[in-house]
PDB file of C-alpha atoms in Angstrom:
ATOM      1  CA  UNK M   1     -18.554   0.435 -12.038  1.00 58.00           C
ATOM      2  CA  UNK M   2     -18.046   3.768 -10.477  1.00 65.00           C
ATOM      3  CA  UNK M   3     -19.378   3.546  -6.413  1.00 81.00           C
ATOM      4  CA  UNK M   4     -19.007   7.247  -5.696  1.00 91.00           C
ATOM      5  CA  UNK M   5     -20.153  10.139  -8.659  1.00 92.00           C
ATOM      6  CA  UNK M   6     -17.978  13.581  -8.036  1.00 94.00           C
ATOM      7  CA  UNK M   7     -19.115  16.613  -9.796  1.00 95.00           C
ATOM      8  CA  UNK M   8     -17.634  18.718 -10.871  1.00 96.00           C
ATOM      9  CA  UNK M   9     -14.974  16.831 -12.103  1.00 94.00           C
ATOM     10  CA  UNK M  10     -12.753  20.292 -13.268  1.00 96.00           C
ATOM     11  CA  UNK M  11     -13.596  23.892 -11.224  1.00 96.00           C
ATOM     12  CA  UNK M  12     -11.585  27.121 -11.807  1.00 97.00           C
ATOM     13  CA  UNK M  13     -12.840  30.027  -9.764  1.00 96.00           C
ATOM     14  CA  UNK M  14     -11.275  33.117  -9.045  1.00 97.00           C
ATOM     15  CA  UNK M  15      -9.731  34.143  -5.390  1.00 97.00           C
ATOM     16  CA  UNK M  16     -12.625  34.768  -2.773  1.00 97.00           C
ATOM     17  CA  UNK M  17     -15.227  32.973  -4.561  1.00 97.00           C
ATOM     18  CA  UNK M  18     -17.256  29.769  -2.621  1.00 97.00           C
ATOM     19  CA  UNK M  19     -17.943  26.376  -3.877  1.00 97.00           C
ATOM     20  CA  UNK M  20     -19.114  23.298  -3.511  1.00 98.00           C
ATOM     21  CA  UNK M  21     -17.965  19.834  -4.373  1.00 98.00           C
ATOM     22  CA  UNK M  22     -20.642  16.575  -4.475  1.00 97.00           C
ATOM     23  CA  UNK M  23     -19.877  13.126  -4.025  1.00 96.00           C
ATOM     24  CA  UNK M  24     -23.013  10.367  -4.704  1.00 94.00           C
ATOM     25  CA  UNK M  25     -23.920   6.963  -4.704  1.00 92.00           C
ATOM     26  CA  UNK M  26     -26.577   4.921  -4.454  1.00 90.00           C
ATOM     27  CA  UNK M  27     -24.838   2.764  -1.905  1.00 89.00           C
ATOM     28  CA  UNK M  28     -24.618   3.024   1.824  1.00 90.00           C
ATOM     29  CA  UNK M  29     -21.186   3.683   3.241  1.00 89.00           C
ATOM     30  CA  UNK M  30     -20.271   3.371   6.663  1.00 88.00           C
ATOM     31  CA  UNK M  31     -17.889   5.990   6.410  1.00 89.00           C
ATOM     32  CA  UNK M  32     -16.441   8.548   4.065  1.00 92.00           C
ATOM     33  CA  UNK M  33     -13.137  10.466   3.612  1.00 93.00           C
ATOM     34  CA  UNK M  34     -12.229  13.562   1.918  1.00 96.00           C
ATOM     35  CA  UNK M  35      -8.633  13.704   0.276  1.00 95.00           C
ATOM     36  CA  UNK M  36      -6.897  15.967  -1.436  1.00 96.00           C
ATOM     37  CA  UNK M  37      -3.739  15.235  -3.701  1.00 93.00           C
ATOM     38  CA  UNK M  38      -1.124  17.423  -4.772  1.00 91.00           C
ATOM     39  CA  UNK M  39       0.995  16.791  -8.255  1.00 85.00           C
ATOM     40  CA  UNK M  40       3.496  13.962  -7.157  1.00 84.00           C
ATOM     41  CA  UNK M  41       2.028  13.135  -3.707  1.00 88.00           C
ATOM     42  CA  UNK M  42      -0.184  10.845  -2.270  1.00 90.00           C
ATOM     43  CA  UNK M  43      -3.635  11.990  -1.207  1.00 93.00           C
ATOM     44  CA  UNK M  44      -3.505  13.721   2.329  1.00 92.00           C
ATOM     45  CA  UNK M  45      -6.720  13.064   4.315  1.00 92.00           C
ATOM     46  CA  UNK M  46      -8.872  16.164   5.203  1.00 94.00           C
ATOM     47  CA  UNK M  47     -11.591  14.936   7.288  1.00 94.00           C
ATOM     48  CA  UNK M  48     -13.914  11.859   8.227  1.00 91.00           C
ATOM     49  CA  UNK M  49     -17.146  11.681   8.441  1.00 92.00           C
ATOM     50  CA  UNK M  50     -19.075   8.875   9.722  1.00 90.00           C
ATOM     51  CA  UNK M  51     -22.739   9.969  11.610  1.00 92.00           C
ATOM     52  CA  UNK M  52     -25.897  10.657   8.809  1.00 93.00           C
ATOM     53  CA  UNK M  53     -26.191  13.810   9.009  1.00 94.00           C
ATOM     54  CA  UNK M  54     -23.104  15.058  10.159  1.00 94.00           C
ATOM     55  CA  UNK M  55     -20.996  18.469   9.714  1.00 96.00           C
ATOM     56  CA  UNK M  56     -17.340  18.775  10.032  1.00 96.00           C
ATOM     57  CA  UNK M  57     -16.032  22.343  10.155  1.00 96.00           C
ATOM     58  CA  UNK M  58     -12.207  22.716   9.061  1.00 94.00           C
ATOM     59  CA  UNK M  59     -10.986  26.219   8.429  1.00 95.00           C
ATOM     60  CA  UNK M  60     -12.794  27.599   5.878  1.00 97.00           C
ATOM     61  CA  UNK M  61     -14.170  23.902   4.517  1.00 97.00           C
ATOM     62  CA  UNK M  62     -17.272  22.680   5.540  1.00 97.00           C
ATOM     63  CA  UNK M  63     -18.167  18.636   4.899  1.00 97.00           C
ATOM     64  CA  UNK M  64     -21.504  17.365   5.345  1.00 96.00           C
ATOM     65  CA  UNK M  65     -22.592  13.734   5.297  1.00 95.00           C
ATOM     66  CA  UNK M  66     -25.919  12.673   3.558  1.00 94.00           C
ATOM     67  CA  UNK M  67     -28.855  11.595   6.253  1.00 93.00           C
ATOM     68  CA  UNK M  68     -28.708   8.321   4.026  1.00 93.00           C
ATOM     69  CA  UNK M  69     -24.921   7.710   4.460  1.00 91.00           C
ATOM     70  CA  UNK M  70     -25.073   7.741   0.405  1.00 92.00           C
ATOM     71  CA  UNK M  71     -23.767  11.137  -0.653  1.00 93.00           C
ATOM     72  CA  UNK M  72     -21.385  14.647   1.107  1.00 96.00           C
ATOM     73  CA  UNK M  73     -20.765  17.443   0.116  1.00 97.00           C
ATOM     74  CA  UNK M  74     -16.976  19.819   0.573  1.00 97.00           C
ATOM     75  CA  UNK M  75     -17.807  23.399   0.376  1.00 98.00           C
ATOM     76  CA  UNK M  76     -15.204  25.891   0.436  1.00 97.00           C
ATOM     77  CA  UNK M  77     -16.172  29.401   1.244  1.00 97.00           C
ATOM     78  CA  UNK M  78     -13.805  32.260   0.152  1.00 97.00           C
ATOM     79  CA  UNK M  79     -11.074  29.963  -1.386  1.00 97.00           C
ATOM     80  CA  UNK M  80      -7.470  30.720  -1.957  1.00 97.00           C
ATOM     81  CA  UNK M  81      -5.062  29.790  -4.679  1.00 96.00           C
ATOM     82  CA  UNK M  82      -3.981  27.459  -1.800  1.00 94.00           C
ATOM     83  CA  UNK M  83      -6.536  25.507  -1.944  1.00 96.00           C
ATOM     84  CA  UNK M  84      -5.534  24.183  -5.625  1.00 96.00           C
ATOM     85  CA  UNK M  85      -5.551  20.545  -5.873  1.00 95.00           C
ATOM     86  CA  UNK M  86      -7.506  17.520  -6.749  1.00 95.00           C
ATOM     87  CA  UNK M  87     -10.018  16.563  -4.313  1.00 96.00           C
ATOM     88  CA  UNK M  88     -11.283  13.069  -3.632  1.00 96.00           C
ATOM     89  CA  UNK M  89     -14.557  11.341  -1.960  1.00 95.00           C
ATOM     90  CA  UNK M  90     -13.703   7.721  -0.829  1.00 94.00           C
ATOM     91  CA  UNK M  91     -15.901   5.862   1.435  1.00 91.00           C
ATOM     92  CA  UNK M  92     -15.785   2.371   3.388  1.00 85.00           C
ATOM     93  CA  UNK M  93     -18.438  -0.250   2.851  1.00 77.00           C
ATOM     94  CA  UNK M  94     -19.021  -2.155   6.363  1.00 72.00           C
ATOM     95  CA  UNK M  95     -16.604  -3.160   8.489  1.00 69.00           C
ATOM     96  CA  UNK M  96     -13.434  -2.928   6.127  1.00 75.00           C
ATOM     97  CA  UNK M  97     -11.073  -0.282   5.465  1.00 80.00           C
ATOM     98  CA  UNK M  98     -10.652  -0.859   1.686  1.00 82.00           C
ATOM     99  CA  UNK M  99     -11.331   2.708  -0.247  1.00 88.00           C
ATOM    100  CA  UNK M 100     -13.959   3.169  -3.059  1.00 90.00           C
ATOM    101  CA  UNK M 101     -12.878   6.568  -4.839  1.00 92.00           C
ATOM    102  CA  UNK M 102     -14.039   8.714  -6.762  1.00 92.00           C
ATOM    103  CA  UNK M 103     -13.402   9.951  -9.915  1.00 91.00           C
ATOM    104  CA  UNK M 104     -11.734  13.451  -8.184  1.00 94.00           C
ATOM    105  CA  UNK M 105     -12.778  17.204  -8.533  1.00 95.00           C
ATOM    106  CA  UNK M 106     -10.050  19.016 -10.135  1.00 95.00           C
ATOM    107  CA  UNK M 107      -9.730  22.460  -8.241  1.00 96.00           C
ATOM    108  CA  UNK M 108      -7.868  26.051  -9.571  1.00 96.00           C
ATOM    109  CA  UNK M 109      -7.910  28.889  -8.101  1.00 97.00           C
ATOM    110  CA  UNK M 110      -6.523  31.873  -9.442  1.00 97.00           C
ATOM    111  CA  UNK M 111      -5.355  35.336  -7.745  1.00 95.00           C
TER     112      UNK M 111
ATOM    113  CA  UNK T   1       0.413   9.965  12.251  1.00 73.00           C
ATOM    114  CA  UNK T   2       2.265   7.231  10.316  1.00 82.00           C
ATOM    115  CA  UNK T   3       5.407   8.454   7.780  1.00 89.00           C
ATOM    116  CA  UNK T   4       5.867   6.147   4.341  1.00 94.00           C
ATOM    117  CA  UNK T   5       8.330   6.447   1.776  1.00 95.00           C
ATOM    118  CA  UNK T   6       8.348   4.248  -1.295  1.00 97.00           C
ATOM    119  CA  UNK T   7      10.874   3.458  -3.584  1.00 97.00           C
ATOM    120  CA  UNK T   8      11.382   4.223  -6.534  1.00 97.00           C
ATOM    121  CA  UNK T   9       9.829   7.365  -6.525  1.00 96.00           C
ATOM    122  CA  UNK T  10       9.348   7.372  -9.939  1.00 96.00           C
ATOM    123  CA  UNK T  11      10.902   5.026 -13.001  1.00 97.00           C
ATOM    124  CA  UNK T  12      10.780   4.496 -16.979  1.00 97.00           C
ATOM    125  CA  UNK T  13      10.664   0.724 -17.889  1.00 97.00           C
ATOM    126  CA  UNK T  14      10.943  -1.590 -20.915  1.00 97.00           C
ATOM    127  CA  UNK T  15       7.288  -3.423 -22.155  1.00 97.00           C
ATOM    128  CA  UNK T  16       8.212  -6.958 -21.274  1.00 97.00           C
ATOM    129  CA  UNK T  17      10.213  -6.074 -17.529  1.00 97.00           C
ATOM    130  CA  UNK T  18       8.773  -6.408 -14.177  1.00 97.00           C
ATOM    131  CA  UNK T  19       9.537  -3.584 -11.333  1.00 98.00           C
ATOM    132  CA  UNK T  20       9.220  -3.973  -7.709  1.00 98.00           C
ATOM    133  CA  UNK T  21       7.969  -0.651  -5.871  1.00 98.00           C
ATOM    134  CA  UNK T  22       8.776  -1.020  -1.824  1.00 98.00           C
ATOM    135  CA  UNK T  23       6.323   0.684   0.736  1.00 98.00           C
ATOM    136  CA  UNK T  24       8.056   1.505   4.231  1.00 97.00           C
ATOM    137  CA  UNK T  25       6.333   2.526   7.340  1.00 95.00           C
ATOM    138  CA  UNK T  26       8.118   4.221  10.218  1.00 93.00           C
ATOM    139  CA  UNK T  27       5.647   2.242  12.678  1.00 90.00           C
ATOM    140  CA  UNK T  28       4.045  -1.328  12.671  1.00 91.00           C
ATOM    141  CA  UNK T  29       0.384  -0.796  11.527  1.00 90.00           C
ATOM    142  CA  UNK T  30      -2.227  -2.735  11.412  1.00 88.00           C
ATOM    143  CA  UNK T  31      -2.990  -2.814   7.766  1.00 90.00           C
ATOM    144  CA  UNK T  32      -1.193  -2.548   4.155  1.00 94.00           C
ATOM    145  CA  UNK T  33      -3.211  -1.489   0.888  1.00 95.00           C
ATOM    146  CA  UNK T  34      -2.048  -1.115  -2.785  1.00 97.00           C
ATOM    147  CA  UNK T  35      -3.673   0.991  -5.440  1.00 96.00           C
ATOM    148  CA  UNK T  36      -3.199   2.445  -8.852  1.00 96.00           C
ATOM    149  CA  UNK T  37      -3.606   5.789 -10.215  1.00 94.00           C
ATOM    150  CA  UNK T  38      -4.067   5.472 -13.787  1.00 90.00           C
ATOM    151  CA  UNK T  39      -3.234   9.139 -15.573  1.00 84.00           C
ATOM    152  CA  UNK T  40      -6.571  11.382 -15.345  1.00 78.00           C
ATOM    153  CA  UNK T  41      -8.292   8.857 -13.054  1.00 82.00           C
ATOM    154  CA  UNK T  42      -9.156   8.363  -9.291  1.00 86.00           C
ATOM    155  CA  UNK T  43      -7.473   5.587  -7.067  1.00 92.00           C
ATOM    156  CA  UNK T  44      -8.486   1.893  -7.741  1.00 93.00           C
ATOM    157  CA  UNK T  45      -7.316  -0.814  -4.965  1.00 93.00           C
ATOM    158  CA  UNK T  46      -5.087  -3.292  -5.927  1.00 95.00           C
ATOM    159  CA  UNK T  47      -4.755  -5.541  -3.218  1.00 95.00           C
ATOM    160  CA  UNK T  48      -4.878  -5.758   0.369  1.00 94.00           C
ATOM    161  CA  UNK T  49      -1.300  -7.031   1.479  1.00 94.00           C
ATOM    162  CA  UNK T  50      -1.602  -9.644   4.421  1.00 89.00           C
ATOM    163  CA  UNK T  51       1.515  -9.922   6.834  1.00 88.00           C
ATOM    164  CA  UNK T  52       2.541 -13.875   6.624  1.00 84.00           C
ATOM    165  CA  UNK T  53       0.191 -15.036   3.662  1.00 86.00           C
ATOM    166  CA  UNK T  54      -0.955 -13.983   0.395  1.00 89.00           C
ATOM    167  CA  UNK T  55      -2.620 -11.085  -0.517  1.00 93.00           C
ATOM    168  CA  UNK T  56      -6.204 -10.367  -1.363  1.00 93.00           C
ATOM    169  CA  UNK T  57      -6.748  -8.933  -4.701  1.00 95.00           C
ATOM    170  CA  UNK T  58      -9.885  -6.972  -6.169  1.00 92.00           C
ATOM    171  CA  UNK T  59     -12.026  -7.964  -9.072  1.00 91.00           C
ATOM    172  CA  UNK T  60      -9.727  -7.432 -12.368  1.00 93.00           C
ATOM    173  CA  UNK T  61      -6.433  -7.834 -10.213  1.00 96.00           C
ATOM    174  CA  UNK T  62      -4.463 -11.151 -10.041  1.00 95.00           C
ATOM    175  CA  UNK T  63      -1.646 -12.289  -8.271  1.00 96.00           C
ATOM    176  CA  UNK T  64       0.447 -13.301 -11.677  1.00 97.00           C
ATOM    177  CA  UNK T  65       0.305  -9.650 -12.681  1.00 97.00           C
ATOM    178  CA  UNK T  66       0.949  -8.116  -9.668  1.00 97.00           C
ATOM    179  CA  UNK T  67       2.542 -10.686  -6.574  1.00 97.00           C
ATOM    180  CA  UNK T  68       2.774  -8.702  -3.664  1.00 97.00           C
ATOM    181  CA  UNK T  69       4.478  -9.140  -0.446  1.00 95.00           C
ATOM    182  CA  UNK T  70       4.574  -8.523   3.177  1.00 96.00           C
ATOM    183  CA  UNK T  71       6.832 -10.071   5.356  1.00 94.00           C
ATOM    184  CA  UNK T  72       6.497  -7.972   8.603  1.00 93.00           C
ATOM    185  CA  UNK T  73       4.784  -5.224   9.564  1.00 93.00           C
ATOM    186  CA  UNK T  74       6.191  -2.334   8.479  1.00 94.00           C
ATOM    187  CA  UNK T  75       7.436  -3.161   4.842  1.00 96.00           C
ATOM    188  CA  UNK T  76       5.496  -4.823   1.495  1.00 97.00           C
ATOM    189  CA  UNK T  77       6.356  -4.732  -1.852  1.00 97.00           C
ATOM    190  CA  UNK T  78       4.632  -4.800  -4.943  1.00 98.00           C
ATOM    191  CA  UNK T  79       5.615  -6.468  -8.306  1.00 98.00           C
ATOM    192  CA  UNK T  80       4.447  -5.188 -11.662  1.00 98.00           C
ATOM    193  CA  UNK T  81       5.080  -7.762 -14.129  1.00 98.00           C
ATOM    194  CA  UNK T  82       5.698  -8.237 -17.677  1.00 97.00           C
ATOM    195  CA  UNK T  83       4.690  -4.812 -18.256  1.00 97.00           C
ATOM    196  CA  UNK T  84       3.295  -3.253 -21.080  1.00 97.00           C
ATOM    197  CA  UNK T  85       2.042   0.808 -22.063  1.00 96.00           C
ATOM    198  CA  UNK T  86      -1.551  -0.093 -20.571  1.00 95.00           C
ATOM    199  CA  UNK T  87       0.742  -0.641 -16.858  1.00 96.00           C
ATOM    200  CA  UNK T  88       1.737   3.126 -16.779  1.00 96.00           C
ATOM    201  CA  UNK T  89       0.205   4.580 -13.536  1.00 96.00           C
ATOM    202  CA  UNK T  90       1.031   5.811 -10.263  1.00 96.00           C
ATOM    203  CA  UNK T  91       1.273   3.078  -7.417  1.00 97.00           C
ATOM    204  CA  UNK T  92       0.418   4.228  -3.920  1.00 97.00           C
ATOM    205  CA  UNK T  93       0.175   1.711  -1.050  1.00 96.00           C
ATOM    206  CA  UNK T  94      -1.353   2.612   1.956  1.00 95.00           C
ATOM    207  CA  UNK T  95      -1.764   2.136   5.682  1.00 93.00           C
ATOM    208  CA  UNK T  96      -3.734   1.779   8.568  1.00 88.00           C
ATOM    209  CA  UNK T  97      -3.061   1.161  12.027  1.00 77.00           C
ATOM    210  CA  UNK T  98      -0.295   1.899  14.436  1.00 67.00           C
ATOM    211  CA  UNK T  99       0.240   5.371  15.687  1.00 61.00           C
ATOM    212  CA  UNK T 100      -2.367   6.569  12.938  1.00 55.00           C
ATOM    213  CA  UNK T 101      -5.052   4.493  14.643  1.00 64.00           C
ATOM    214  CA  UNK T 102      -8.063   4.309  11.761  1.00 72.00           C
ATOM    215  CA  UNK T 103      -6.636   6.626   9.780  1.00 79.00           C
ATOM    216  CA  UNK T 104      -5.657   5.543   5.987  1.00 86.00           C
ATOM    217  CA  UNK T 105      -2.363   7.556   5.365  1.00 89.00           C
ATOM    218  CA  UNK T 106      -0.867   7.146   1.676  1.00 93.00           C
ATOM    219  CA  UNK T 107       2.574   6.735   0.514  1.00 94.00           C
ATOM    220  CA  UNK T 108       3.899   9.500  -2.219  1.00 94.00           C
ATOM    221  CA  UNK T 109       3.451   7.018  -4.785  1.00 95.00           C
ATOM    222  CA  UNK T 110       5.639   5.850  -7.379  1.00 97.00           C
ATOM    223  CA  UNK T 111       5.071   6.936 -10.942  1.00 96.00           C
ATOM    224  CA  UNK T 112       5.404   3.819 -13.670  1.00 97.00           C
ATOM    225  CA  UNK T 113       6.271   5.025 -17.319  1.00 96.00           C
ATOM    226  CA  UNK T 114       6.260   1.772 -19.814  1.00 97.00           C
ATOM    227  CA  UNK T 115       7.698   2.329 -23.088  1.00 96.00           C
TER     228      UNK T 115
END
């Protein structure tokens, strides 16, 4: 059984364009991380985000966390071919530190 | 933040074999995690790898499959055994504690191939 929903699951956008990545459930997390993982690496955390509610700002990527502590969102505004990658919800359930992933959003972006 | 390397970094095995893959931290943390990539798909935990006692596996996992070890706390291994096709995956263990504080920093994994 799959905790966390992603969608998409594949996005190719051109250069400059904004999106926006979801990540649900229909359980509460006390906390949930953003990853992203290159081709041959492990996934590199981008931000946590633990208050209902709350907005993290980082560069051009925004997170927000659900006022439910079920469900965030990753939008990237203008992104860059540098931003290609998989991207990956994973959120804590009480007190532990054990991950529940996602399934992963795909990302391209072309020139 | 907290540097691991794991070994191999990737290898091509025999159905029937066993591998160890080795997870080393460059500081003592607090905790050691192992999951599996499975091509296409997201991260699914292993096991959580205890320092001085045996490890606690998740729901589908067992210790005859996949014994795991951690005898300080820097360094844990994990064993895939008797491997068949259905084992082909990427392995990542992870950590927390230690100069990363809370932060859950993954190794570069190592990528199985079983013929």
């Amino acid at each position: 059984t799959q905790l966390l929903e992603q969608s998409p699951q594949f996005l190719s956008i051109q250069e400059g364009e904004n999106l926006t990545v979801y990540c649900n459930s229909s359980s509460v997390f006390s906390s949930l991380q953003w990853y992203r993982q290159e081709p041959g690496e492990g996934p590199v955390l981008l931000v946590t985000v633990v208050t209902g509610g709350e907005v993290k700002k980082l560069k051009r990527l925004t997170f927000q966390f659900g006022d439910a502590r079920k469900d965030s969102s990753l939008h990237i505004t203008a992104a860059q071919p540098g931003d290609t990658g998989l991207y990956l919800c994973a959120g804590v359930r009480g007190s532990g530190y054990a991950l529940n992933f996602g399934k992963g959003t795909s990302l391209l972006v072309t020139p | 933040s907290a540097v691991i390397s794991q070994k191999p970094s990737r290898d091509i095995c025999q159905r029937g074999t066993s591998l160890t893959i080795q997870c080393q931290v460059d500081s003592q943390v607090t905790m050691m995690f192992w999951y599996r990539q499975q091509p296409g798909q997201s991260l699914t935990l292993i096991a959580t790898a205890n320092q001085g006692s045996e490890a606690t596996y998740e729901s589908g996992f067992v210790i005859d499959k996949f014994p795991i070890s951690r005898p300080n706390l820097t360094f844990s291994t994990l064993t895939v055994s008797n491997m068949s096709p259905e084992d082909s995956s990427i392995y990542l263990c992870s950590v927390v504690g230690g100069r990363g504080a809370d932060t859950q920093y993954f190794g570069p994994g190592t990528r199985l191939t079983v013929l």
